[in-house]
GROMACS .gro file of C-alpha atoms in nm:
model
  148
    1MET     CA    1   0.000   0.002   0.005
    2ALA     CA    2   0.145   0.338  -0.100
    3VAL     CA    3   0.179   0.604   0.162
    4THR     CA    4   0.076   0.955   0.058
    5ARG     CA    5   0.290   1.258   0.141
    6ARG     CA    6   0.017   1.380   0.377
    7GLU     CA    7   0.008   1.045   0.565
    8PHE     CA    8   0.390   1.049   0.586
    9LEU     CA    9   0.397   1.403   0.725
   10LYS     CA   10   0.125   1.335   0.974
   11GLY     CA   11   0.313   1.030   1.090
   12SER     CA   12   0.631   1.234   1.112
   13VAL     CA   13   0.456   1.499   1.327
   14VAL     CA   14   0.332   1.229   1.562
   15ALA     CA   15   0.672   1.055   1.563
   16GLY     CA   16   0.862   1.374   1.618
   17ALA     CA   17   0.639   1.505   1.896
   18GLY     CA   18   0.615   1.158   2.055
   19LEU     CA   19   0.994   1.125   2.046
   20ALA     CA   20   1.035   1.469   2.200
   21ALA     CA   21   0.768   1.412   2.463
   22GLY     CA   22   0.885   1.071   2.567
   23VAL     CA   23   1.243   0.975   2.491
   24GLY     CA   24   1.414   1.279   2.339
   25MET     CA   25   1.329   1.535   2.604
   26PRO     CA   26   1.273   1.370   2.945
   27SER     CA   27   1.235   1.707   3.110
   28LEU     CA   28   0.907   1.759   2.920
   29ILE     CA   29   0.760   1.448   3.086
   30THR     CA   30   0.798   1.606   3.430
   31ALA     CA   31   0.610   1.912   3.324
   32GLN     CA   32   0.279   1.776   3.454
   33GLY     CA   33   0.212   1.599   3.130
   34LYS     CA   34  -0.057   1.847   3.033
   35GLU     CA   35   0.147   2.128   2.875
   36PRO     CA   36   0.162   2.124   2.502
   37VAL     CA   37   0.458   1.990   2.308
   38LYS     CA   38   0.598   2.279   2.108
   39ILE     CA   39   0.718   2.205   1.752
   40GLY     CA   40   0.892   2.456   1.525
   41VAL     CA   41   0.778   2.533   1.173
   42LEU     CA   42   1.069   2.684   0.970
   43HIS     CA   43   0.943   2.762   0.615
   44SER     CA   44   0.964   3.087   0.422
   45LEU     CA   45   0.632   3.273   0.426
   46SER     CA   46   0.771   3.565   0.236
   47GLY     CA   47   1.036   3.625  -0.035
   48THR     CA   48   1.113   3.419  -0.342
   49MET     CA   49   1.064   3.079  -0.174
   50ALA     CA   50   0.722   3.156  -0.026
   51ILE     CA   51   0.540   3.023  -0.332
   52SER     CA   52   0.684   2.674  -0.251
   53GLU     CA   53   0.697   2.688   0.126
   54VAL     CA   54   0.369   2.834   0.243
   55SER     CA   55   0.196   2.514   0.139
   56LEU     CA   56   0.445   2.313   0.345
   57ARG     CA   57   0.363   2.524   0.649
   58ASP     CA   58  -0.009   2.468   0.578
   59VAL     CA   59   0.039   2.089   0.562
   60VAL     CA   60   0.228   2.085   0.892
   61LEU     CA   61  -0.049   2.288   1.063
   62MET     CA   62  -0.314   2.063   0.911
   63ALA     CA   63  -0.138   1.755   1.046
   64VAL     CA   64  -0.110   1.921   1.385
   65ASP     CA   65  -0.481   1.996   1.387
   66GLU     CA   66  -0.567   1.637   1.297
   67VAL     CA   67  -0.341   1.495   1.573
   68ASN     CA   68  -0.474   1.742   1.828
   69ALA     CA   69  -0.836   1.664   1.734
   70LYS     CA   70  -0.761   1.299   1.830
   71GLY     CA   71  -0.620   1.393   2.170
   72GLY     CA   72  -0.264   1.490   2.083
   73VAL     CA   73   0.039   1.277   2.159
   74MET     CA   74   0.051   1.087   2.488
   75GLY     CA   75  -0.241   1.305   2.599
   76ARG     CA   76  -0.063   1.634   2.520
   77LYS     CA   77  -0.158   1.879   2.246
   78ILE     CA   78   0.092   1.985   1.991
   79GLN     CA   79   0.165   2.358   1.975
   80PRO     CA   80   0.318   2.482   1.650
   81VAL     CA   81   0.561   2.776   1.667
   82VAL     CA   82   0.576   2.926   1.317
   83VAL     CA   83   0.862   3.152   1.208
   84ASP     CA   84   0.941   3.316   0.870
   85PRO     CA   85   1.301   3.301   0.754
   86ALA     CA   86   1.187   3.515   0.455
   87SER     CA   87   1.381   3.321   0.192
   88ASN     CA   88   1.705   3.447   0.354
   89TRP     CA   89   1.956   3.169   0.407
   90ASP     CA   90   2.130   3.347   0.695
   91LEU     CA   91   1.798   3.413   0.858
   92PHE     CA   92   1.719   3.045   0.848
   93ALA     CA   93   2.003   2.979   1.094
   94GLU     CA   94   1.889   3.265   1.315
   95LYS     CA   95   1.528   3.144   1.324
   96ALA     CA   96   1.640   2.787   1.383
   97LYS     CA   97   1.842   2.903   1.689
   98GLN     CA   98   1.543   3.105   1.809
   99LEU     CA   99   1.316   2.803   1.787
  100LEU     CA  100   1.558   2.579   1.980
  101LEU     CA  101   1.687   2.815   2.243
  102GLN     CA  102   1.425   3.082   2.292
  103ASP     CA  103   1.098   2.909   2.204
  104LYS     CA  104   1.221   2.572   2.341
  105VAL     CA  105   1.062   2.364   2.068
  106ALA     CA  106   1.108   1.987   2.091
  107VAL     CA  107   1.152   1.934   1.713
  108VAL     CA  108   1.149   2.148   1.395
  109PHE     CA  109   0.990   2.077   1.061
  110GLY     CA  110   1.131   2.285   0.785
  111CYS     CA  111   1.373   2.395   0.513
  112TRP     CA  112   1.289   2.341   0.146
  113THR     CA  113   1.620   2.380  -0.019
  114SER     CA  114   1.961   2.233   0.031
  115VAL     CA  115   2.112   2.567   0.108
  116SER     CA  116   1.857   2.633   0.381
  117ARG     CA  117   1.921   2.292   0.534
  118LYS     CA  118   2.301   2.347   0.519
  119SER     CA  119   2.251   2.686   0.684
  120VAL     CA  120   2.069   2.541   0.989
  121LEU     CA  121   2.270   2.217   1.018
  122PRO     CA  122   2.535   2.363   1.258
  123VAL     CA  123   2.262   2.508   1.473
  124PHE     CA  124   2.095   2.174   1.509
  125GLU     CA  125   2.415   1.988   1.570
  126ASN     CA  126   2.553   2.241   1.827
  127ASN     CA  127   2.228   2.250   2.019
  128ASN     CA  128   2.130   1.879   1.977
  129GLY     CA  129   1.807   1.975   1.798
  130LEU     CA  130   1.609   1.754   1.557
  131LEU     CA  131   1.506   1.876   1.206
  132PHE     CA  132   1.257   1.690   0.995
  133TYR     CA  133   1.357   1.787   0.632
  134PRO     CA  134   1.059   1.741   0.398
  135VAL     CA  135   1.234   1.696   0.067
  136GLN     CA  136   1.358   1.389  -0.119
  137TYR     CA  137   1.720   1.388  -0.029
  138LYS     CA  138   2.004   1.330  -0.268
  139GLY     CA  139   2.264   1.220  -0.013
  140GLU     CA  140   2.619   1.333   0.055
  141GLU     CA  141   2.535   1.451   0.405
  142CYS     CA  142   2.449   1.254   0.716
  143SER     CA  143   2.361   1.395   1.057
  144LYS     CA  144   2.205   1.242   1.360
  145ASN     CA  145   2.018   1.570   1.400
  146VAL     CA  146   1.827   1.558   1.071
  147PHE     CA  147   1.557   1.318   0.960
  148TYR     CA  148   1.607   1.324   0.581
   0.00000   0.00000   0.00000
């Protein structure tokens, strides 16, 4: 049976939030278990790449709504934190750092181009964050901090 992109992304949202809520971020478990699990959404909503990336943001938010409508993950709702790197590769790294360190997201879904992914890679590796990269990947890079 073929898996649609939507089913894959919805499964990724559940897996990412579940991993962060259970195994990946044990400190979240002690937070009464009722606070939402924050996830970052790092797609350009303005600039030249917005035409491609706005729909990716919409799909992530749709998947979050579906998961939350069914009770969330481990009884906790998912709270998306959406930022706009504005098709600026340097801003991708700044926004990734903001999501991980300031907004304290458990996982990030984002980047549409190789250059945006390469811009944020050091941020995720240096801060032990997890990025779900939504594009078919061509190889030549391997990081424990990126789900390709």
